[in-house]
Amino acid sequence: ITCGNLVRKLQGQGNERKLVSASSVTKIDLTNTNIRGPLPAEIGLFTDLEELILISNWVSGTLPEELFDLTNLIAIDLYDNVITGSISPNFANLDQLAGLYLGMNQLTGKIPVEVFQNMESLQSIWFNDNFLTGNLPDVVISNEINDEASSLRDIDVKGNTITGVIPESYANLPNLMRLNLDSNDLTGGIPDAFAMSNLTEFYLGGNMNLFGYMPDEEDAFPLVVFDMVNLEALTLNNCGIIGALPGVDYETQFLNLLEWDIGDNQFTGTVPLNYGGVQSLTKLRMANSNFEGELPWSFRDLVNLVELDMSLNRFTDVIPDQGEWAWSMGLNSLEVINLGGNWISGPIPDTWAKWTSMRKLILDNNMLTGEIPAWLPTLGNLEEIRLEWNRYEDAIGFSGPIPDQLINLQSLQVIHLQGNSLTGEIPNLPLSLIDIKLNDNALEGDMPDSFAQMGALVALTFQDNFIQYVPEDICQLNLGVLTGGCEVTCACCTDQCEVGVRE
């Protein structure tokens, strides 16, 4: 259905009986109904319209000027369409508007200052994931109640190409709870005035030069965030931070912080132990940030932590597992742990068997050794096991057999064990698997016939082992990747062994 036909249907034109007049319609909600084409000028006939909701359709073209005559509008939600053109300053005519959602479209140009300065009722602005440019407009705030922009609670402009600095005036918005500036080209750091803001969610990730042009690069970390006492979510990933991560006073700072991402920066040195005292944390990402030294034993105190990602750093030594320093003394809420891409050695601690909520265990590309723990199949919620490429230099990686009991993990979708020193035969594995990588070990014997019953399987690699036979029926699966090497009996992978990809 086109937008033009839609309006005619709502008006009851053509062969349809007219039940209501356009002026009596107060809400249009046609989310995800495959509507196509531009919004027609006839939308202006709906003079009593309060809510226009056309989320996830194919509305295209520019918005008609008649839209801005609908002064009763409270909400405009055109999220996830293909609307083009610029954001009209005439949105400021809609003085009752509380929510303006234009994210996930193809809008261009600058954000008009009128939207931020002349709309007293506006509470939420979503302009995210468009092609907007220019600077963020300032806001006008005085001490008077109901002054311009004082109602704003939620601003989301992530995923554009916005430049310049973060306006200091945003820190003075008394009701602003969420500010999402992720993935733009902002510079200049965070204004000190934000220390007094009421923000609970502050997203700055992906502004690669936000701190890269600071006068003293060694002090680039924004200390002002420690004073933002209401913060619950903070992203500073890939923001050009250079230098040491300062310690935190966990008795007065980050008291409410739930989610924190400082990955993809260039820190120096170790992670201060006092971050173990930020016990409110549920998600912590420190990946790809050049940290070194031992894993901080103090993280055992992060009793509410659900997801921990410290991958792609230079952590060394063994996983903390000694007495009162052991991570297993706490961290009992963990569902995801990612320590891949470090220099960690030793075995997987047996005390991790108590982490029964674990969904993803990612320890690839380290120098871990020992057998795959026999208790691993008791973690019944596991969806992903990644232990690949722990064989490195003098470290032989994981050795011994693959535990037979893994078949009991009925939620398991990914298992990567390649690049180790595993021996014995391949056991039956869960039929739920979609990705199996067993190559570069010392496995032998026949592949189980049950592999041919894995209807969701899309990738299977097992070359550079001593596998002798592969079930012929495995060729009936819709595999995107199937590599087995040239020495194995495999009707559908031997002739592809040079490239390893099935066409």
Short mmCIF file of C-alpha atoms in Angstrom, two decimals:
data_model
loop_
_atom_site.label_atom_id
_atom_site.label_comp_id
_atom_site.label_asym_id
_atom_site.label_seq_id
_atom_site.Cartn_x
_atom_site.Cartn_y
_atom_site.Cartn_z
CA ILE A 1 0.00 0.00 0.00
CA THR A 2 1.30 3.47 -0.82
CA CYS A 3 1.11 6.40 1.57
CA GLY A 4 -1.28 8.16 -0.82
CA ASN A 5 -3.68 5.20 -0.90
CA LEU A 6 -3.41 4.94 2.86
CA VAL A 7 -4.59 8.52 3.36
CA ARG A 8 -7.49 8.02 0.95
CA LYS A 9 -8.53 4.88 2.83
CA LEU A 10 -8.39 6.70 6.14
CA GLN A 11 -10.54 9.45 4.66
CA GLY A 12 -13.00 6.87 3.31
CA GLN A 13 -12.67 8.01 -0.30
CA GLY A 14 -13.24 5.99 -3.47
CA ASN A 15 -15.59 3.02 -3.26
CA GLU A 16 -15.29 2.77 0.51
CA ARG A 17 -18.00 4.05 2.78
CA LYS A 18 -16.93 7.13 4.69
CA LEU A 19 -17.25 6.27 8.38
CA VAL A 20 -15.38 9.18 9.95
CA SER A 21 -14.05 12.52 8.84
CA ALA A 22 -10.32 13.07 8.62
CA SER A 23 -10.56 15.73 11.29
CA SER A 24 -11.81 13.24 13.89
CA VAL A 25 -8.78 10.91 13.65
CA THR A 26 -6.43 11.40 16.61
CA LYS A 27 -4.04 8.46 16.13
CA ILE A 28 -2.54 6.67 13.13
CA ASP A 29 -0.42 3.65 14.06
CA LEU A 30 0.63 1.44 11.15
CA THR A 31 3.90 0.01 12.42
CA ASN A 32 5.58 -2.53 10.13
CA THR A 33 2.78 -2.70 7.54
CA ASN A 34 4.92 -2.37 4.38
CA ILE A 35 3.69 1.15 3.58
CA ARG A 36 5.67 2.66 0.70
CA GLY A 37 6.17 6.01 -0.96
CA PRO A 38 6.22 9.60 0.30
CA LEU A 39 3.93 10.94 2.97
CA PRO A 40 1.32 12.90 0.97
CA ALA A 41 0.25 16.48 1.47
CA GLU A 42 -3.23 15.20 2.40
CA ILE A 43 -1.86 14.27 5.81
CA GLY A 44 -2.63 17.91 6.62
CA LEU A 45 -6.37 17.11 6.54
CA PHE A 46 -6.07 15.22 9.83
CA THR A 47 -6.28 18.38 11.89
CA ASP A 48 -6.99 16.61 15.21
CA LEU A 49 -4.14 14.13 14.81
CA GLU A 50 -2.12 13.64 17.99
CA GLU A 51 0.01 10.61 17.14
CA LEU A 52 1.53 9.63 13.79
CA ILE A 53 3.32 6.29 14.06
CA LEU A 54 4.70 4.62 10.92
CA ILE A 55 7.65 2.69 12.37
CA SER A 56 9.56 0.19 10.18
CA ASN A 57 8.00 0.82 6.78
CA TRP A 58 9.26 2.16 3.45
CA VAL A 59 8.10 5.75 3.73
CA SER A 60 10.35 7.71 1.37
CA GLY A 61 10.97 11.18 0.00
CA THR A 62 10.82 14.40 1.96
CA LEU A 63 8.22 15.25 4.56
CA PRO A 64 5.38 17.52 3.31
CA GLU A 65 5.03 21.02 4.71
CA GLU A 66 1.42 20.25 5.60
CA LEU A 67 2.68 18.02 8.39
CA PHE A 68 3.83 21.10 10.27
CA ASP A 69 0.28 22.51 10.36
CA LEU A 70 -0.91 19.68 12.62
CA THR A 71 -0.46 21.59 15.85
CA ASN A 72 -2.18 18.95 18.00
CA LEU A 73 0.56 16.42 17.36
CA ILE A 74 2.11 14.97 20.49
CA ALA A 75 4.22 12.24 18.87
CA ILE A 76 5.75 11.74 15.42
CA ASP A 77 7.42 8.35 15.08
CA LEU A 78 8.81 7.67 11.61
CA TYR A 79 11.66 5.51 12.89
CA ASP A 80 13.22 3.03 10.44
CA ASN A 81 12.04 4.23 7.04
CA VAL A 82 13.87 5.69 4.02
CA ILE A 83 12.93 9.36 4.39
CA THR A 84 15.33 11.80 2.71
CA GLY A 85 16.02 15.51 2.78
CA SER A 86 16.84 17.70 5.76
CA ILE A 87 15.12 18.13 9.12
CA SER A 88 12.79 21.08 8.74
CA PRO A 89 12.99 23.97 11.21
CA ASN A 90 9.19 24.06 10.91
CA PHE A 91 8.96 21.23 13.41
CA ALA A 92 9.12 24.12 15.86
CA ASN A 93 5.53 24.99 14.83
CA LEU A 94 4.34 21.88 16.67
CA ASP A 95 4.35 23.35 20.13
CA GLN A 96 2.61 20.32 21.73
CA LEU A 97 5.08 17.78 20.39
CA ALA A 98 6.66 15.59 23.07
CA GLY A 99 8.34 12.88 20.98
CA LEU A 100 10.10 13.26 17.63
CA TYR A 101 11.56 10.01 16.32
CA LEU A 102 13.27 10.22 12.92
CA GLY A 103 16.08 7.73 13.51
CA MET A 104 17.13 5.08 10.98
CA ASN A 105 16.33 7.09 7.86
CA GLN A 106 18.43 8.84 5.21
CA LEU A 107 18.22 12.42 6.42
CA THR A 108 21.01 14.86 5.59
CA GLY A 109 22.14 18.34 6.53
CA LYS A 110 22.39 20.05 9.90
CA ILE A 111 20.12 19.72 12.90
CA PRO A 112 18.06 22.95 12.93
CA VAL A 113 18.60 25.03 16.03
CA GLU A 114 14.84 25.69 16.22
CA VAL A 115 14.21 22.07 17.27
CA PHE A 116 16.32 22.51 20.40
CA GLN A 117 15.42 26.08 21.28
CA ASN A 118 11.77 26.64 20.40
CA MET A 119 9.98 23.45 21.44
CA GLU A 120 9.00 23.67 25.09
CA SER A 121 7.08 20.38 25.24
CA LEU A 122 9.66 18.21 23.50
CA GLN A 123 10.92 15.37 25.70
CA SER A 124 12.53 12.91 23.27
CA ILE A 125 14.57 13.53 20.10
CA TRP A 126 15.81 10.56 18.10
CA PHE A 127 17.77 11.54 15.00
CA ASN A 128 20.13 8.57 15.20
CA ASP A 129 21.57 6.62 12.26
CA ASN A 130 21.09 9.15 9.50
CA PHE A 131 23.60 11.21 7.49
CA LEU A 132 23.44 14.40 9.53
CA THR A 133 26.41 16.79 9.59
CA GLY A 134 27.44 20.04 11.25
CA ASN A 135 27.61 20.89 14.94
CA LEU A 136 25.19 20.06 17.72
CA PRO A 137 22.91 23.06 18.28
CA ASP A 138 23.01 24.84 21.61
CA VAL A 139 20.01 24.92 23.89
CA VAL A 140 18.58 27.93 25.70
CA ILE A 141 17.91 27.49 29.40
CA SER A 142 17.03 30.04 32.05
CA ASN A 143 15.78 29.64 35.60
CA GLU A 144 12.16 29.94 34.59
CA ILE A 145 9.88 26.91 34.73
CA ASN A 146 8.75 25.65 31.29
CA ASP A 147 11.53 27.50 29.54
CA GLU A 148 12.67 26.32 26.11
CA ALA A 149 14.20 22.83 26.01
CA SER A 150 13.78 22.29 29.76
CA SER A 151 11.51 19.28 29.14
CA LEU A 152 14.12 17.34 27.18
CA ARG A 153 14.77 13.91 28.70
CA ASP A 154 16.27 11.89 25.86
CA ILE A 155 18.52 12.99 22.97
CA ASP A 156 19.82 10.37 20.53
CA VAL A 157 21.92 11.43 17.54
CA LYS A 158 24.27 8.46 17.33
CA GLY A 159 25.50 7.13 14.01
CA ASN A 160 25.80 10.41 12.09
CA THR A 161 28.77 12.58 11.09
CA ILE A 162 28.26 15.38 13.59
CA THR A 163 31.36 17.46 14.31
CA GLY A 164 32.50 20.10 16.78
CA VAL A 165 32.28 19.98 20.56
CA ILE A 166 29.64 18.81 23.00
CA PRO A 167 27.65 21.93 23.93
CA GLU A 168 28.11 22.83 27.59
CA SER A 169 24.46 23.88 27.71
CA TYR A 170 23.36 20.23 27.55
CA ALA A 171 24.75 19.78 31.05
CA ASN A 172 22.20 22.34 32.28
CA LEU A 173 19.14 20.51 30.98
CA PRO A 174 17.47 19.65 34.29
CA ASN A 175 15.47 16.66 33.04
CA LEU A 176 17.94 15.17 30.57
CA MET A 177 18.47 11.53 31.53
CA ARG A 178 19.87 10.01 28.33
CA LEU A 179 22.33 11.53 25.85
CA ASN A 180 23.51 9.28 23.04
CA LEU A 181 26.30 10.79 20.91
CA ASP A 182 27.93 7.49 19.89
CA SER A 183 29.63 7.14 16.51
CA ASN A 184 30.07 10.72 15.37
CA ASP A 185 33.14 12.96 14.86
CA LEU A 186 33.02 15.03 18.02
CA THR A 187 36.16 16.54 19.55
CA GLY A 188 37.14 18.57 22.60
CA GLY A 189 36.35 16.17 25.43
CA ILE A 190 33.53 16.42 27.96
CA PRO A 191 32.83 19.91 29.36
CA ASP A 192 33.44 20.17 33.11
CA ALA A 193 29.87 21.42 33.55
CA PHE A 194 28.65 17.83 33.10
CA ALA A 195 29.83 17.10 36.63
CA MET A 196 26.53 18.63 37.79
CA SER A 197 24.29 17.01 35.19
CA ASN A 198 21.52 14.55 36.01
CA LEU A 199 22.38 12.12 33.22
CA THR A 200 21.87 8.44 33.87
CA GLU A 201 22.95 7.27 30.39
CA PHE A 202 25.84 8.91 28.53
CA TYR A 203 27.04 7.33 25.27
CA LEU A 204 30.16 8.71 23.59
CA GLY A 205 31.72 5.62 22.00
CA GLY A 206 33.12 5.78 18.48
CA ASN A 207 34.04 9.47 18.54
CA MET A 208 37.61 8.59 17.68
CA ASN A 209 39.10 12.02 18.36
CA LEU A 210 36.97 13.09 21.29
CA PHE A 211 40.01 13.06 23.57
CA GLY A 212 42.72 12.69 20.95
CA TYR A 213 43.21 16.45 20.65
CA MET A 214 43.42 17.17 24.37
CA PRO A 215 46.32 19.46 25.34
CA ASP A 216 47.95 16.78 27.50
CA GLU A 217 47.40 13.39 25.91
CA GLU A 218 48.74 11.57 28.96
CA ASP A 219 45.85 12.99 30.99
CA ALA A 220 43.21 12.40 28.37
CA PHE A 221 40.88 10.34 30.56
CA PRO A 222 37.80 12.50 31.36
CA LEU A 223 37.88 12.79 35.15
CA VAL A 224 34.57 14.63 35.06
CA VAL A 225 32.70 11.32 34.67
CA PHE A 226 33.66 10.37 38.22
CA ASP A 227 31.56 13.29 39.46
CA MET A 228 28.45 12.31 37.48
CA VAL A 229 26.84 10.56 40.42
CA ASN A 230 23.66 9.41 38.64
CA LEU A 231 25.36 7.55 35.80
CA GLU A 232 24.07 4.05 35.12
CA ALA A 233 25.52 3.55 31.61
CA LEU A 234 28.69 5.11 30.17
CA THR A 235 30.45 4.34 26.89
CA LEU A 236 33.90 5.77 26.19
CA ASN A 237 35.05 3.11 23.76
CA ASN A 238 37.16 4.15 20.77
CA CYS A 239 37.38 7.77 21.88
CA GLY A 240 41.12 8.35 21.49
CA ILE A 241 41.97 8.04 25.19
CA ILE A 242 45.73 7.73 25.78
CA GLY A 243 47.54 7.11 29.07
CA ALA A 244 46.89 5.43 32.39
CA LEU A 245 43.44 4.57 33.65
CA PRO A 246 43.04 6.54 36.89
CA GLY A 247 41.78 4.83 39.99
CA VAL A 248 38.25 5.25 41.27
CA ASP A 249 36.98 6.11 44.74
CA TYR A 250 34.30 3.46 44.80
CA GLU A 251 32.82 4.76 48.05
CA THR A 252 31.80 8.05 46.43
CA GLN A 253 32.10 7.52 42.65
CA PHE A 254 30.29 5.29 40.16
CA LEU A 255 27.86 4.27 42.87
CA ASN A 256 25.05 3.55 40.40
CA LEU A 257 27.05 2.52 37.33
CA LEU A 258 25.66 -0.62 35.68
CA GLU A 259 27.27 -0.67 32.23
CA TRP A 260 30.71 0.68 31.33
CA ASP A 261 32.65 0.37 28.08
CA ILE A 262 36.20 1.78 27.83
CA GLY A 263 37.40 -0.60 25.13
CA ASP A 264 39.34 0.26 21.95
CA ASN A 265 41.54 2.95 23.50
CA GLN A 266 45.28 3.20 24.16
CA PHE A 267 45.69 2.88 27.90
CA THR A 268 49.04 2.23 29.50
CA GLY A 269 49.79 0.02 32.46
CA THR A 270 47.48 -2.12 34.53
CA VAL A 271 43.85 -1.95 35.62
CA PRO A 272 43.69 -0.34 39.09
CA LEU A 273 42.51 -2.81 41.70
CA ASN A 274 39.98 -0.41 43.19
CA TYR A 275 37.63 -0.97 40.24
CA GLY A 276 36.70 -4.20 41.99
CA GLY A 277 34.80 -1.99 44.41
CA VAL A 278 32.31 -0.74 41.78
CA GLN A 279 29.91 -3.46 42.81
CA SER A 280 26.92 -2.07 40.94
CA LEU A 281 28.45 -3.07 37.57
CA THR A 282 26.56 -5.61 35.48
CA LYS A 283 28.44 -5.14 32.17
CA LEU A 284 32.11 -4.21 31.87
CA ARG A 285 34.07 -4.00 28.62
CA MET A 286 37.81 -3.24 28.61
CA ALA A 287 38.64 -4.98 25.34
CA ASN A 288 41.39 -3.99 22.91
CA SER A 289 42.82 -1.26 25.13
CA ASN A 290 46.47 -2.17 25.63
CA PHE A 291 46.14 -3.13 29.31
CA GLU A 292 48.94 -5.32 30.66
CA GLY A 293 49.98 -7.20 33.77
CA GLU A 294 47.94 -9.68 35.77
CA LEU A 295 44.18 -9.89 35.67
CA PRO A 296 42.93 -7.87 38.67
CA TRP A 297 42.06 -10.28 41.46
CA SER A 298 39.78 -7.62 42.97
CA PHE A 299 37.20 -8.31 40.27
CA ARG A 300 36.06 -11.19 42.48
CA ASP A 301 34.05 -8.50 44.31
CA LEU A 302 31.95 -7.57 41.25
CA VAL A 303 29.11 -9.67 42.56
CA ASN A 304 26.50 -8.30 40.14
CA LEU A 305 28.62 -8.62 37.00
CA VAL A 306 26.83 -10.43 34.17
CA GLU A 307 29.16 -9.72 31.22
CA LEU A 308 32.95 -9.23 31.35
CA ASP A 309 35.04 -8.55 28.24
CA MET A 310 38.80 -8.06 28.74
CA SER A 311 39.83 -9.53 25.40
CA LEU A 312 42.60 -8.35 23.07
CA ASN A 313 44.89 -6.89 25.69
CA ARG A 314 48.26 -8.01 27.07
CA PHE A 315 47.22 -9.65 30.31
CA THR A 316 49.64 -12.33 31.49
CA ASP A 317 50.05 -15.02 34.14
CA VAL A 318 47.26 -17.31 35.27
CA ILE A 319 43.60 -16.63 35.96
CA PRO A 320 43.19 -15.58 39.63
CA ASP A 321 42.30 -18.80 41.45
CA GLN A 322 44.14 -18.88 44.75
CA GLY A 323 42.23 -18.81 48.00
CA GLU A 324 40.61 -15.50 48.84
CA TRP A 325 42.00 -13.96 45.62
CA ALA A 326 40.10 -16.35 43.37
CA TRP A 327 37.57 -14.87 40.97
CA SER A 328 35.31 -17.77 41.86
CA MET A 329 34.90 -16.27 45.33
CA GLY A 330 32.47 -13.88 43.63
CA LEU A 331 31.35 -13.26 40.06
CA ASN A 332 28.56 -15.76 40.57
CA SER A 333 26.21 -13.85 38.27
CA LEU A 334 28.50 -14.14 35.23
CA GLU A 335 26.84 -15.16 31.97
CA VAL A 336 29.51 -14.01 29.52
CA ILE A 337 33.29 -13.97 30.02
CA ASN A 338 35.70 -13.05 27.23
CA LEU A 339 39.43 -13.17 27.94
CA GLY A 340 40.46 -14.05 24.39
CA GLY A 341 43.55 -12.62 22.75
CA ASN A 342 45.82 -12.21 25.78
CA TRP A 343 48.88 -14.03 27.15
CA ILE A 344 47.13 -15.94 29.92
CA SER A 345 48.53 -19.35 30.84
CA GLY A 346 47.63 -22.30 33.04
CA PRO A 347 44.39 -24.31 33.16
CA ILE A 348 40.78 -23.20 33.34
CA PRO A 349 40.12 -23.10 37.10
CA ASP A 350 37.95 -25.97 38.35
CA THR A 351 36.26 -23.51 40.69
CA TRP A 352 34.49 -22.01 37.67
CA ALA A 353 32.18 -25.03 37.76
CA LYS A 354 29.98 -23.01 40.14
CA TRP A 355 29.20 -20.42 37.43
CA THR A 356 26.07 -22.22 36.32
CA SER A 357 24.59 -19.14 34.60
CA MET A 358 27.39 -19.03 32.04
CA ARG A 359 26.22 -18.65 28.41
CA LYS A 360 29.45 -17.72 26.62
CA LEU A 361 32.93 -18.92 27.58
CA ILE A 362 35.53 -17.24 25.35
CA LEU A 363 39.20 -17.94 26.12
CA ASP A 364 40.69 -18.17 22.63
CA ASN A 365 44.18 -17.11 21.54
CA ASN A 366 45.94 -17.40 24.86
CA MET A 367 48.43 -19.98 26.16
CA LEU A 368 46.07 -22.01 28.30
CA THR A 369 46.82 -25.68 28.89
CA GLY A 370 45.33 -28.77 30.46
CA GLU A 371 42.31 -30.82 29.48
CA ILE A 372 38.93 -29.38 28.63
CA PRO A 373 37.33 -29.53 32.08
CA ALA A 374 35.09 -32.52 32.70
CA TRP A 375 32.69 -30.22 34.57
CA LEU A 376 32.13 -27.97 31.52
CA PRO A 377 29.05 -29.93 30.39
CA THR A 378 27.41 -29.18 33.75
CA LEU A 379 27.03 -25.53 32.71
CA GLY A 380 23.69 -26.24 31.10
CA ASN A 381 23.10 -22.74 29.72
CA LEU A 382 26.22 -22.63 27.54
CA GLU A 383 25.59 -21.31 24.03
CA GLU A 384 29.18 -20.65 22.96
CA ILE A 385 32.51 -22.30 23.82
CA ARG A 386 35.61 -20.76 22.25
CA LEU A 387 38.93 -22.26 23.30
CA GLU A 388 40.70 -22.06 19.93
CA TRP A 389 44.38 -21.39 19.27
CA ASN A 390 45.85 -21.81 22.70
CA ARG A 391 48.73 -23.78 21.16
CA TYR A 392 51.42 -21.14 20.84
CA GLU A 393 55.21 -21.39 21.02
CA ASP A 394 55.99 -23.59 24.05
CA ALA A 395 52.36 -23.88 25.11
CA ILE A 396 50.64 -26.97 23.70
CA GLY A 397 47.18 -25.59 24.32
CA PHE A 398 44.36 -27.84 25.45
CA SER A 399 45.08 -31.55 25.33
CA GLY A 400 43.32 -34.81 25.96
CA PRO A 401 39.88 -35.82 24.66
CA ILE A 402 36.80 -33.76 23.96
CA PRO A 403 34.39 -34.61 26.81
CA ASP A 404 31.58 -36.95 25.75
CA GLN A 405 29.16 -35.16 28.04
CA LEU A 406 29.15 -32.03 25.86
CA ILE A 407 26.19 -33.61 24.07
CA ASN A 408 24.10 -32.64 27.09
CA LEU A 409 24.49 -28.92 26.30
CA GLN A 410 21.26 -28.59 24.35
CA SER A 411 21.59 -24.79 23.97
CA LEU A 412 25.11 -24.93 22.52
CA GLN A 413 25.42 -23.21 19.12
CA VAL A 414 29.15 -22.51 18.71
CA ILE A 415 32.14 -24.63 19.65
CA HIS A 416 35.63 -23.61 18.52
CA LEU A 417 38.41 -25.96 19.60
CA GLN A 418 40.86 -25.58 16.69
CA GLY A 419 44.56 -24.94 17.18
CA ASN A 420 45.13 -27.08 20.27
CA SER A 421 46.52 -30.58 20.97
CA LEU A 422 43.30 -32.50 21.44
CA THR A 423 43.37 -36.26 20.92
CA GLY A 424 40.97 -39.17 20.71
CA GLU A 425 37.81 -39.49 18.66
CA ILE A 426 35.24 -36.80 18.03
CA PRO A 427 32.27 -37.48 20.32
CA ASN A 428 28.62 -36.91 19.54
CA LEU A 429 27.85 -33.24 19.99
CA PRO A 430 24.57 -31.32 20.46
CA LEU A 431 22.35 -31.20 17.38
CA SER A 432 21.75 -27.50 18.12
CA LEU A 433 25.22 -26.52 16.86
CA ILE A 434 25.59 -24.08 13.96
CA ASP A 435 29.37 -23.61 13.99
CA ILE A 436 31.96 -26.33 14.72
CA LYS A 437 35.71 -25.82 14.31
CA LEU A 438 37.96 -28.73 15.23
CA ASN A 439 40.85 -28.30 12.81
CA ASP A 440 44.56 -28.31 13.74
CA ASN A 441 44.46 -30.86 16.52
CA ALA A 442 45.36 -34.58 16.71
CA LEU A 443 41.84 -36.01 16.59
CA GLU A 444 41.35 -39.38 14.93
CA GLY A 445 38.80 -41.94 13.88
CA ASP A 446 35.45 -41.36 12.21
CA MET A 447 33.16 -38.38 12.47
CA PRO A 448 29.93 -39.42 14.22
CA ASP A 449 26.92 -40.06 11.98
CA SER A 450 24.92 -37.70 14.18
CA PHE A 451 26.69 -34.70 12.60
CA ALA A 452 24.57 -35.24 9.50
CA GLN A 453 21.49 -34.56 11.63
CA MET A 454 22.58 -31.05 12.59
CA GLY A 455 20.04 -29.20 10.50
CA ALA A 456 21.20 -25.73 11.61
CA LEU A 457 24.90 -26.34 10.96
CA VAL A 458 26.50 -23.78 8.61
CA ALA A 459 30.24 -24.19 9.29
CA LEU A 460 32.35 -27.30 9.96
CA THR A 461 36.14 -27.46 9.82
CA PHE A 462 38.22 -30.49 10.79
CA GLN A 463 41.31 -30.49 8.55
CA ASP A 464 44.80 -31.19 9.90
CA ASN A 465 43.68 -34.04 12.13
CA PHE A 466 43.62 -37.79 11.54
CA ILE A 467 39.93 -38.11 10.72
CA GLN A 468 39.31 -41.05 8.38
CA TYR A 469 35.63 -40.88 7.51
CA VAL A 470 32.85 -38.32 7.24
CA PRO A 471 29.17 -39.36 6.92
CA GLU A 472 28.02 -39.02 3.32
CA ASP A 473 24.73 -37.49 4.42
CA ILE A 474 26.59 -34.46 5.78
CA CYS A 475 26.71 -33.27 2.17
CA GLN A 476 22.96 -32.71 2.33
CA LEU A 477 23.37 -29.95 4.91
CA ASN A 478 23.33 -26.34 3.82
CA LEU A 479 26.94 -25.73 4.80
CA GLY A 480 28.63 -22.49 3.89
CA VAL A 481 32.05 -23.70 5.05
CA LEU A 482 33.17 -27.34 4.99
CA THR A 483 36.89 -28.11 5.20
CA GLY A 484 38.33 -31.51 5.91
CA GLY A 485 41.65 -31.76 4.12
CA CYS A 486 42.60 -34.00 1.25
CA GLU A 487 43.27 -37.18 3.21
CA VAL A 488 39.76 -37.72 4.54
CA THR A 489 36.94 -39.67 2.88
CA CYS A 490 34.42 -36.91 2.32
CA ALA A 491 32.24 -36.84 -0.81
CA CYS A 492 31.64 -33.11 -0.73
CA CYS A 493 34.77 -31.59 0.74
CA THR A 494 37.77 -33.45 -0.72
CA ASP A 495 37.51 -31.73 -4.10
CA GLN A 496 37.30 -28.37 -2.33
CA CYS A 497 40.26 -28.93 -0.06
CA GLU A 498 42.37 -26.33 -1.82
CA VAL A 499 39.97 -23.51 -1.05
CA GLY A 500 37.97 -24.98 1.79
CA VAL A 501 34.75 -23.27 0.78
CA ARG A 502 31.83 -25.03 -0.74
CA GLU A 503 30.38 -23.08 -3.66
#
